[in-house]
Amino acid sequence: MGADTRMKGRNGTRTADVMSAVRAKVAGRALGAGDRLPSIRSLAATMDVSPSTVVEAYDRLAAEGLIRARRGSGFYVSPMAAPPLALAEVEPRRDREVDPFWVSRQSLDADAAVLKPGCGWLPADWMPEAGLRRAVRALARADERLLTDYGSTRGALALRRLLITRLAEDAVEASVDQLMLTGSGTQATDLVCRFLLRPGDTVLVDDPCYFNFRALLRAHQARIVGVPTTPSGPDVAHFEQILGSERPRLYITNSALHNPTGATLSLATAHRLLTAAAGHDLTIIEDDIFGDFEPERSPRLAALDGLTRVIRIGSFSKTLSASVRCGYIAARADWIEHLVDLQVATSFGGPSPVAAEIIAKVLIGGSYRKHMDELRQRLTRTRRDVARKLQALGIEPWLMPRGGFFLWCRLADGLDATAVARAALEEDVVLAPGNVFSVSQSASHFMRFNVAQMSEPRMWDVLRRALKSAPGITGS
Amino acid sequence: MGADTRMKGRNGTRTADVMSAVRAKVAGRALGAGDRLPSIRSLAATMDVSPSTVVEAYDRLAAEGLIRARRGSGFYVSPMAAPPLALAEVEPRRDREVDPFWVSRQSLDADAAVLKPGCGWLPADWMPEAGLRRAVRALARADERLLTDYGSTRGALALRRLLITRLAEDAVEASVDQLMLTGSGTQATDLVCRFLLRPGDTVLVDDPCYFNFRALLRAHQARIVGVPTTPSGPDVAHFEQILGSERPRLYITNSALHNPTGATLSLATAHRLLTAAAGHDLTIIEDDIFGDFEPERSPRLAALDGLTRVIRIGSFSKTLSASVRCGYIAARADWIEHLVDLQVATSFGGPSPVAAEIIAKVLIGGSYRKHMDELRQRLTRTRRDVARKLQALGIEPWLMPRGGFFLWCRLADGLDATAVARAALEEDVVLAPGNVFSVSQSASHFMRFNVAQMSEPRMWDVLRRALKSAPGITGS
């Protein structure tokens, strides 16, 4: 029995209004478990109702268990009133397939028989296997302290020094106190979000963007706003306008080989973007996880800005190993100091010394550069071949990226990508429908393809059938 | 120039009151960057002041930069008004030495010459080195997918199955969907806190407790309340009283070989504690990180409760390797489902498959049980020897623990443990003064010693000198 049928007349409606207002505050976490509710007099004044209306509303909410009266001291939110942070329920789930967890959980938990052109990584046999095995064999002979002890709080110095050299190749100047290692690239982003954000803060992302940015920002209870992506980076006019109207605290982006579109930030866009950011005191996370796939280096925000308001993060999951977990943050030295405290508090110690040792060993060996050279060439051929095959099915790349393994494509005839993905999943093929990447849910007829995961003929058979079975959509 | 001198008379005081109230809301994060402030009329009613007083307060706060007026739509908190989360500044730092980060950062970042009787882990040569090297050598021959791919979101099934068998030895019944792997024991606790807590929630810890629980809870902006520890667990009468008066959302504890005291939870205390928890819908995290050091199994809250309101967490950092990072959570299946989403969002994928493989390999090999048997015997002898040597210096163990490597000791003559620790640090010896463990700061003359880190004669020389140089304290 809803509030509407239970309460009659104007006073009843007003009581329901007060109850809704309190419920919204608890659901939205403005009032937490144990918090004192406003006094009856003050809430009556604020909501322009009589004190007796508030009394009735509080009594009803107490009967429901949402709040509790404490003798002589007013009303409090019940200990269990505020639900745990169930991410998949934070937003309405109109469509299970466009949930940002859909692709990650389907592809991470898939068994070996499942094909994954929707996933965000290379097949195992495209990775630098020989170098990894050499590094692990060397690890078996390492000093016993390396095998057993906690590492230093910023992570292994040898790997940090190596990363500083690599940052310099991107024209990003950093000193050793401006860099720390983390458990992964995502953990790096998460740590920065914990440092800078609080619930309700507005965060700007690209539209479309890497779907896990959306999942991560939900975990921070951030308000997510999207800026449209163009082939040369975010739409700067939109960006400037949003900075004025939405006052975001943070912007998260990939400059080089943007995920999912493959866009590359131009120097002019980078300059305008940083000028606008300075005017609004905006902090930027530049996630450079795909940087090593570039044929030649493109502009980085961190290089122009000099790590003042730009925080550079990265990892080795895409080029070296996703099983050996390691990421990094390069930022202002004073921020790194606080981020180290935060990492000690929340994961004790720095990242795994064993992981840092394996990564450093592979990077130092000359075989890594050779591997990346070959990988880039192989991907150039594969992107071209797959694009041609997709075009034959009416699936058109939005642009031909300069590097990497993604093709962001528009489906023919306004086909609904979610319906296509659902049909393919029935046949054990995980696709990545456009709207998992889109804050505005405006990518209904887009799909991201991972060209390195599309060599199986069965995948193409399934895709063809899925395209035929899916309904078209009218309008945008 | 403070508000008091700037504003004269009754209206001035009221303006200052309104300004203070707004500042407190921003500092306490009840109002975040970009949030709209209450309307002038409603705040005037709530605070029982005239609208013109609120207007003046808002204008002054806008002049200070804390808030901004937006034409036609009221006042908003400025984007940069709320400072980043600098953990070391969340509480007043009256004394750098009693900061909960002091021990962790001093001991994690110490070079090899520094002696660390204050640290929380065993020396490298007490760890199962041979088993670890064997496991790493086997890893070098593993399937290439294991070396390169992301793992499943709950972590390697083989290790999860193994852990379920080990939980059963503690009489904790869990099914495979009730267990997930994490990046470390601390990350396990952090993940649960992210799921259950929000800023301002009250959390109960033991007093004294593991200092990083305090650091971790600061990162969650929790209100921390302590319950005194007795040799058989928390003081249950206090516990019941605090549940009624403080309504905590969560209690974090070690049941077996409590850190730092070495206390062991009795069956009677466990039963009363769970009965009280049920009456107040309290969730409990039982951190079992020292469980394998017990000579025989003591009661676990998770065993009595059956993982209903108790969440069991653990790791292998103390007995196997702190360099290979891996922890776990055992809890209600529906909570695990949400915790998996949260881990995907914040660290993408589960814990490192390479790490899980090394841990599983060592645990499966028969050598681990043999190693632990020998380690327990060695620690029993070492605890006895070190206790005798400490007693000769007037340092008295609070109790003789049944296992593990900690002795929680009272210094002679009311000596100030912080002063002793400061003097020892001058000579490159890291000690763990009592108050880093104490929420109430009532452990000024206690010290935690790690008996396994005290074999160097130099350590004892430094300790003797530090004791002589330190002033006594009067009173508690």
Coordinates of C-alpha atoms in Angstrom, one line a residue, chain B:
Chain B
M1 CA 42.1 38.9 12.4
G2 CA 39.5 36.5 13.8
A3 CA 35.8 36.7 13.5
D4 CA 35.4 37.7 17.1
T5 CA 37.4 41.0 16.8
R6 CA 36.0 41.8 13.4
M7 CA 32.3 41.6 14.3
K8 CA 30.9 43.5 17.1
G9 CA 27.6 43.2 18.9
R10 CA 24.8 40.7 18.8
N11 CA 24.2 40.7 15.0
G12 CA 28.0 40.3 14.4
T13 CA 28.0 37.2 16.7
R14 CA 25.1 35.8 14.8
T15 CA 26.7 36.3 11.5
A16 CA 29.8 34.5 12.8
D17 CA 27.6 31.7 14.0
V18 CA 26.1 31.2 10.6
M19 CA 29.6 31.4 9.0
S20 CA 30.9 28.8 11.5
A21 CA 27.9 26.5 10.8
V22 CA 28.6 26.6 7.0
R23 CA 32.3 26.1 7.5
A24 CA 31.7 23.1 9.7
K25 CA 29.5 21.5 7.1
V26 CA 32.1 22.0 4.4
A27 CA 35.0 20.7 6.6
G28 CA 32.9 17.7 7.8
R29 CA 32.0 17.1 4.1
A30 CA 28.2 17.4 4.8
L31 CA 28.4 20.0 2.0
G32 CA 30.7 19.1 -0.9
A33 CA 32.2 21.2 -3.7
G34 CA 29.4 22.4 -6.0
D35 CA 26.6 21.7 -3.5
R36 CA 23.9 24.3 -3.2
L37 CA 23.7 26.0 0.2
P38 CA 20.4 26.2 2.0
S39 CA 18.2 29.1 0.8
I40 CA 18.5 32.3 2.8
R41 CA 15.0 32.0 4.1
S42 CA 15.3 28.4 5.2
L43 CA 18.7 28.8 6.9
A44 CA 17.3 31.9 8.7
A45 CA 14.4 29.9 10.0
T46 CA 16.6 26.9 11.0
M47 CA 19.1 29.1 12.9
D48 CA 16.6 31.5 14.2
V49 CA 18.3 34.6 12.8
S50 CA 17.1 37.3 10.4
P51 CA 17.5 36.7 6.6
S52 CA 19.8 39.8 6.5
T53 CA 22.2 38.0 8.9
V54 CA 22.4 35.0 6.6
V55 CA 22.9 37.3 3.6
E56 CA 25.8 38.9 5.4
A57 CA 27.3 35.6 6.4
Y58 CA 27.0 34.2 2.8
D59 CA 28.6 37.4 1.4
R60 CA 31.5 37.2 3.7
L61 CA 32.0 33.5 3.0
A62 CA 31.9 34.3 -0.8
A63 CA 34.6 37.0 -0.2
E64 CA 36.7 34.3 1.5
G65 CA 36.3 32.0 -1.5
L66 CA 34.6 29.2 0.4
I67 CA 31.3 29.7 -1.5
R68 CA 30.2 31.3 -4.7
A69 CA 27.0 33.1 -5.7
R70 CA 25.4 31.9 -9.0
R71 CA 23.1 34.5 -10.6
G72 CA 19.4 33.8 -9.8
S73 CA 20.1 30.4 -8.3
G74 CA 21.6 30.9 -4.9
F75 CA 25.0 30.1 -3.3
Y76 CA 27.2 27.0 -4.0
V77 CA 30.3 25.5 -2.3
S78 CA 33.4 26.5 -4.3
P79 CA 35.0 23.7 -6.4
M80 CA 38.2 23.8 -4.3
A81 CA 36.6 24.6 -0.9
A82 CA 36.9 21.1 0.4
P83 CA 40.6 20.1 0.7
P84 CA 42.0 16.8 -0.6
L85 CA 42.0 13.8 1.8
A86 CA 45.4 14.2 3.5
L87 CA 45.2 11.5 6.1
A88 CA 48.0 12.7 8.3
E89 CA 46.1 16.0 8.8
V90 CA 42.6 14.7 9.4
E91 CA 43.3 14.6 13.2
P92 CA 45.4 17.1 15.1
R93 CA 49.1 16.1 15.1
R94 CA 50.0 16.9 18.6
D95 CA 52.8 14.4 18.5
R96 CA 54.3 13.1 15.3
E97 CA 55.4 9.9 17.0
V98 CA 51.9 8.7 17.9
D99 CA 50.6 9.1 14.4
P100 CA 49.4 5.7 13.2
F101 CA 51.6 6.1 10.1
W102 CA 54.8 6.4 12.1
V103 CA 55.6 2.8 12.5
S104 CA 54.5 1.7 9.0
R105 CA 56.5 4.4 7.1
Q106 CA 59.6 4.1 9.3
S107 CA 59.7 0.4 9.1
L108 CA 58.6 -0.1 5.4
D109 CA 61.0 2.5 4.1
A110 CA 64.0 1.6 6.4
D111 CA 67.2 0.6 4.7
A112 CA 68.8 -2.7 5.6
A113 CA 71.0 -1.2 8.4
V114 CA 68.0 -0.2 10.4
L115 CA 66.8 -2.6 13.1
K116 CA 63.0 -3.0 13.4
P117 CA 61.8 -4.5 16.7
G118 CA 58.7 -2.3 16.1
C119 CA 57.7 -3.8 12.8
G120 CA 54.9 -6.3 12.2
W121 CA 56.6 -9.1 10.2
L122 CA 59.2 -11.8 10.5
P123 CA 62.8 -11.5 9.2
A124 CA 63.3 -12.9 5.7
D125 CA 65.2 -15.9 6.9
W126 CA 62.3 -17.0 9.1
M127 CA 60.1 -17.4 6.0
P128 CA 59.5 -20.5 3.9
E129 CA 62.2 -19.6 1.3
A130 CA 62.7 -23.0 -0.2
G131 CA 59.0 -23.5 -0.8
L132 CA 58.7 -20.0 -2.4
R133 CA 61.6 -20.6 -4.8
R134 CA 60.1 -23.9 -5.8
A135 CA 56.8 -22.2 -6.5
V136 CA 58.4 -19.4 -8.5
R137 CA 60.4 -21.9 -10.6
A138 CA 57.1 -23.8 -11.3
L139 CA 55.6 -20.5 -12.3
A140 CA 58.2 -20.0 -15.0
R141 CA 56.9 -23.1 -16.7
A142 CA 53.2 -22.3 -16.3
D143 CA 50.7 -21.9 -19.1
E144 CA 51.3 -18.6 -20.9
R145 CA 47.7 -17.5 -20.2
L146 CA 48.5 -17.7 -16.4
L147 CA 51.5 -15.4 -17.0
T148 CA 49.8 -12.8 -19.2
D149 CA 46.0 -12.7 -18.7
Y150 CA 43.7 -11.0 -16.2
G151 CA 42.3 -13.6 -13.8
S152 CA 38.7 -14.2 -12.9
T153 CA 37.0 -11.6 -10.8
R154 CA 36.8 -13.7 -7.6
G155 CA 40.4 -15.0 -8.0
A156 CA 41.9 -18.4 -8.9
L157 CA 39.5 -21.2 -8.1
A158 CA 42.2 -23.6 -7.0
L159 CA 43.3 -21.2 -4.2
R160 CA 39.7 -20.4 -3.2
R161 CA 39.0 -24.2 -2.8
L162 CA 42.1 -24.6 -0.7
L163 CA 41.1 -21.7 1.6
I164 CA 37.7 -23.2 2.1
T165 CA 39.3 -26.4 3.4
R166 CA 41.5 -24.3 5.7
L167 CA 38.5 -22.3 6.9
A168 CA 36.8 -25.6 7.8
E169 CA 39.7 -26.4 10.1
D170 CA 38.7 -23.3 12.1
A171 CA 35.1 -24.6 12.0
V172 CA 34.1 -21.9 9.6
E173 CA 31.8 -23.4 6.9
A174 CA 31.9 -21.5 3.6
S175 CA 30.9 -22.4 0.1
V176 CA 32.9 -21.4 -3.0
D177 CA 30.6 -18.4 -3.7
Q178 CA 31.3 -17.1 -0.2
L179 CA 34.9 -16.5 -0.8
M180 CA 36.9 -14.0 -3.0
L181 CA 40.6 -13.2 -3.3
T182 CA 41.9 -9.7 -2.9
G183 CA 45.2 -7.8 -3.3
S184 CA 46.1 -8.1 0.4
G185 CA 44.5 -8.5 3.8
T186 CA 44.3 -4.7 4.2
Q187 CA 42.7 -4.4 0.8
A188 CA 40.2 -7.0 1.9
T189 CA 39.3 -4.8 5.0
D190 CA 39.3 -1.7 2.8
L191 CA 36.9 -3.2 0.3
V192 CA 34.4 -4.2 3.1
C193 CA 34.7 -0.7 4.5
R194 CA 33.9 0.8 1.1
F195 CA 30.9 -1.4 0.9
L196 CA 29.5 -0.8 4.4
L197 CA 30.7 2.6 5.6
R198 CA 30.2 6.2 4.6
P199 CA 31.8 9.3 6.0
G200 CA 30.8 9.9 9.6
D201 CA 29.8 6.3 10.4
T202 CA 31.0 5.0 13.8
V203 CA 33.3 2.1 13.8
L204 CA 34.4 0.1 16.9
V205 CA 37.9 -1.2 17.3
D206 CA 39.9 -2.7 20.2
D207 CA 41.9 -0.4 22.4
P208 CA 44.7 -1.1 21.7
C209 CA 44.4 -2.3 18.1
Y210 CA 46.5 -2.7 15.0
F211 CA 47.6 0.8 14.1
N212 CA 46.7 0.5 10.5
F213 CA 43.0 -0.1 11.3
R214 CA 43.1 3.5 12.6
A215 CA 44.8 4.8 9.4
L216 CA 42.4 2.8 7.2
L217 CA 39.3 4.1 9.1
R218 CA 40.6 7.7 8.7
A219 CA 40.7 7.1 5.0
H220 CA 37.0 6.3 5.3
Q221 CA 36.4 9.3 7.5
A222 CA 34.9 7.1 10.1
R223 CA 34.3 8.0 13.7
I224 CA 36.5 5.6 15.6
V225 CA 35.5 4.3 19.1
G226 CA 37.6 2.0 21.2
V227 CA 36.6 -0.9 23.4
P228 CA 39.2 -2.0 26.1
T229 CA 41.0 -5.3 25.4
T230 CA 41.1 -7.9 28.1
P231 CA 43.2 -11.2 28.0
S232 CA 40.1 -13.0 26.7
G233 CA 39.0 -10.5 24.1
P234 CA 37.1 -7.2 24.3
D235 CA 35.6 -6.1 27.6
V236 CA 32.1 -7.3 26.9
A237 CA 30.3 -5.1 29.4
H238 CA 31.9 -2.0 27.7
F239 CA 31.1 -3.5 24.3
E240 CA 27.4 -3.8 25.1
Q241 CA 27.3 -0.3 26.5
I242 CA 29.0 1.2 23.5
L243 CA 26.6 -0.6 21.2
G244 CA 23.7 1.1 22.9
S245 CA 25.2 4.5 23.2
E246 CA 27.3 4.9 20.0
R247 CA 25.5 2.6 17.6
P248 CA 28.6 1.6 15.6
R249 CA 28.1 0.2 12.1
L250 CA 31.1 -2.1 12.2
Y251 CA 33.5 -3.7 14.6
I252 CA 37.0 -4.7 13.4
T253 CA 39.0 -7.2 15.5
N254 CA 41.5 -10.0 15.6
S255 CA 40.1 -13.0 17.6
A256 CA 43.2 -15.2 17.6
L257 CA 46.5 -13.7 18.8
H258 CA 45.2 -10.2 18.9
N259 CA 47.5 -7.5 17.6
P260 CA 49.2 -5.9 19.6
T261 CA 48.3 -7.6 22.9
G262 CA 48.4 -11.4 22.0
A263 CA 45.0 -11.8 23.7
T264 CA 42.8 -14.8 22.7
L265 CA 39.1 -14.6 22.4
S266 CA 37.3 -17.0 24.9
L267 CA 34.2 -18.9 23.8
A268 CA 32.1 -17.2 26.5
T269 CA 33.2 -13.7 25.3
A270 CA 32.6 -14.7 21.7
H271 CA 29.0 -15.8 22.5
R272 CA 28.1 -12.6 24.5
L273 CA 29.7 -10.4 21.9
L274 CA 27.7 -12.0 19.0
T275 CA 24.5 -11.8 21.0
A276 CA 25.0 -8.1 21.6
A277 CA 25.9 -7.6 17.9
A278 CA 22.7 -9.3 16.8
G279 CA 20.7 -7.0 19.1
H280 CA 22.2 -3.9 17.3
D281 CA 22.6 -5.3 13.8
L282 CA 26.3 -4.8 14.0
T283 CA 28.6 -6.2 11.3
I284 CA 32.0 -7.6 12.4
I285 CA 35.2 -7.9 10.4
E286 CA 37.4 -10.7 11.9
D287 CA 40.9 -10.3 10.7
D288 CA 42.6 -13.7 11.1
I289 CA 46.0 -12.8 9.8
F290 CA 47.8 -14.3 12.8
G291 CA 45.7 -17.5 13.0
D292 CA 48.3 -19.9 11.7
F293 CA 50.6 -18.9 14.5
E294 CA 48.3 -20.5 17.1
P295 CA 49.5 -23.7 18.8
E296 CA 45.9 -25.0 18.8
R297 CA 42.8 -23.4 17.4
S298 CA 40.9 -20.9 19.6
P299 CA 37.2 -19.8 19.0
R300 CA 36.4 -17.7 15.9
L301 CA 33.5 -15.4 15.7
A302 CA 33.0 -16.5 12.1
A303 CA 32.6 -20.1 13.3
L304 CA 29.9 -19.3 15.9
D305 CA 28.1 -16.9 13.6
G306 CA 28.4 -18.9 10.4
L307 CA 29.4 -15.9 8.3
T308 CA 26.0 -14.2 8.8
R309 CA 27.1 -10.9 10.3
V310 CA 30.8 -11.8 10.6
I311 CA 33.1 -11.2 7.7
R312 CA 36.3 -13.2 7.8
I313 CA 39.4 -11.8 6.2
G314 CA 43.0 -13.0 6.0
S315 CA 46.3 -13.0 4.1
F316 CA 49.6 -14.8 3.8
S317 CA 51.9 -11.8 4.5
K318 CA 52.9 -13.0 8.0
T319 CA 53.6 -16.7 7.3
L320 CA 54.5 -17.0 3.7
S321 CA 55.4 -13.8 1.8
A322 CA 54.5 -10.1 2.1
S323 CA 56.1 -9.5 -1.3
V324 CA 53.6 -11.8 -3.1
R325 CA 50.5 -9.8 -2.3
C326 CA 47.3 -11.8 -1.7
G327 CA 44.4 -11.7 0.7
Y328 CA 40.8 -13.0 0.9
I329 CA 37.3 -12.3 2.2
A330 CA 34.8 -14.9 3.3
A331 CA 31.3 -13.5 3.8
R332 CA 27.6 -13.8 2.9
A333 CA 27.3 -14.9 -0.8
D334 CA 25.2 -11.8 -1.7
W335 CA 27.7 -9.5 -0.1
I336 CA 30.6 -11.2 -2.0
E337 CA 28.7 -10.6 -5.2
H338 CA 28.7 -6.8 -4.5
L339 CA 32.2 -6.8 -3.2
V340 CA 33.4 -8.4 -6.5
D341 CA 31.7 -5.5 -8.5
L342 CA 33.5 -3.1 -6.2
Q343 CA 36.9 -4.8 -6.7
V344 CA 36.4 -4.8 -10.5
A345 CA 35.5 -1.1 -10.4
T346 CA 38.5 -0.1 -8.2
S347 CA 41.3 -2.4 -9.2
F348 CA 40.0 -4.1 -12.4
G349 CA 39.9 -7.9 -12.3
G350 CA 40.7 -9.9 -9.2
P351 CA 44.0 -10.2 -7.5
S352 CA 47.1 -11.1 -9.5
P353 CA 46.8 -14.7 -10.9
V354 CA 50.6 -15.0 -10.7
A355 CA 50.4 -14.2 -6.9
A356 CA 47.5 -16.6 -6.3
E357 CA 49.5 -19.3 -8.1
I358 CA 52.6 -18.9 -6.0
I359 CA 50.6 -18.9 -2.8
A360 CA 48.6 -22.0 -3.8
K361 CA 51.8 -23.8 -4.8
V362 CA 53.4 -23.2 -1.4
L363 CA 50.3 -24.0 0.6
I364 CA 49.7 -27.3 -1.3
G365 CA 53.3 -28.5 -0.8
G366 CA 53.6 -30.5 2.4
S367 CA 56.6 -28.3 3.3
Y368 CA 54.4 -25.4 4.5
R369 CA 52.8 -27.3 7.4
K370 CA 56.3 -28.5 8.4
H371 CA 57.6 -25.0 8.1
M372 CA 54.8 -23.6 10.3
D373 CA 55.4 -26.4 13.0
E374 CA 59.0 -25.4 13.2
L375 CA 58.2 -21.7 13.2
R376 CA 55.8 -22.0 16.1
Q377 CA 58.4 -23.9 18.1
R378 CA 61.1 -21.4 17.3
L379 CA 58.7 -18.5 18.3
T380 CA 57.8 -20.2 21.6
R381 CA 61.5 -20.3 22.6
T382 CA 62.2 -16.8 21.3
R383 CA 59.2 -15.3 23.1
R384 CA 60.4 -16.8 26.4
D385 CA 64.0 -15.6 25.8
V386 CA 63.1 -12.1 24.8
A387 CA 60.5 -11.8 27.6
R388 CA 63.3 -12.6 30.1
K389 CA 65.7 -10.1 28.7
L390 CA 63.0 -7.4 28.6
Q391 CA 62.0 -8.2 32.3
A392 CA 65.7 -7.6 33.2
L393 CA 65.2 -4.0 31.9
G394 CA 62.0 -3.6 33.9
I395 CA 59.8 -4.1 30.8
E396 CA 57.0 -6.4 31.7
P397 CA 54.8 -8.3 29.2
W398 CA 51.1 -7.6 29.8
L399 CA 50.5 -11.3 29.1
M400 CA 52.5 -14.2 27.7
P401 CA 50.7 -14.9 24.3
R402 CA 50.0 -18.5 23.2
G403 CA 51.7 -17.8 19.9
G404 CA 52.9 -15.3 17.4
F405 CA 55.8 -12.8 17.6
F406 CA 54.5 -9.9 19.5
L407 CA 54.9 -9.0 23.2
W408 CA 52.8 -6.1 24.5
C409 CA 54.8 -4.7 27.4
R410 CA 54.5 -2.1 30.1
L411 CA 57.7 0.0 30.5
A412 CA 59.2 0.5 34.0
D413 CA 58.6 3.6 36.1
G414 CA 55.9 5.0 33.9
L415 CA 58.5 5.8 31.1
D416 CA 57.1 7.6 28.1
A417 CA 57.2 5.0 25.3
T418 CA 57.1 7.8 22.6
A419 CA 60.2 9.4 24.0
V420 CA 61.9 6.0 24.1
A421 CA 61.0 5.4 20.5
R422 CA 62.2 8.8 19.4
A423 CA 65.6 8.2 21.1
A424 CA 65.9 4.8 19.5
L425 CA 65.1 6.1 16.1
E426 CA 68.1 8.5 16.4
E427 CA 70.2 5.3 16.5
D428 CA 68.4 3.6 13.6
V429 CA 66.1 1.4 15.7
V430 CA 62.4 1.5 14.9
L431 CA 60.2 0.8 18.0
A432 CA 56.4 0.7 18.2
P433 CA 55.2 3.0 21.0
G434 CA 51.9 2.1 22.6
N435 CA 49.9 5.1 21.6
V436 CA 50.1 4.4 17.9
F437 CA 47.8 1.4 18.8
S438 CA 45.5 3.3 21.1
V439 CA 42.4 5.3 20.1
S440 CA 42.1 6.7 23.6
Q441 CA 45.9 7.5 23.7
S442 CA 46.0 5.6 27.0
A443 CA 49.0 3.4 26.2
S444 CA 51.7 6.0 26.8
H445 CA 53.9 3.6 28.8
F446 CA 53.3 0.5 26.6
M447 CA 55.4 -0.8 23.8
R448 CA 54.9 -3.6 21.3
F449 CA 58.0 -5.7 20.6
N450 CA 58.5 -8.1 17.7
V451 CA 60.6 -10.9 19.3
A452 CA 61.8 -12.2 16.0
Q453 CA 63.4 -8.9 15.1
M454 CA 65.5 -8.7 18.4
S455 CA 68.5 -10.9 17.9
E456 CA 71.1 -8.2 17.2
P457 CA 73.1 -7.2 20.3
R458 CA 73.2 -3.6 19.0
M459 CA 69.4 -3.4 19.3
W460 CA 69.6 -4.1 23.0
D461 CA 72.3 -1.5 23.5
V462 CA 70.2 1.1 21.8
L463 CA 67.1 0.1 23.8
R464 CA 69.0 0.4 27.1
R465 CA 70.3 3.9 26.2
A466 CA 66.9 5.0 25.0
L467 CA 65.3 3.8 28.2
K468 CA 67.8 5.8 30.3
S469 CA 67.4 8.9 28.2
A470 CA 63.6 9.0 28.3
P471 CA 61.6 11.0 30.9
G472 CA 59.0 9.3 33.1
I473 CA 55.4 10.4 33.0
T474 CA 53.2 11.0 35.9
G475 CA 49.6 9.8 36.1
S476 CA 48.1 7.6 33.4

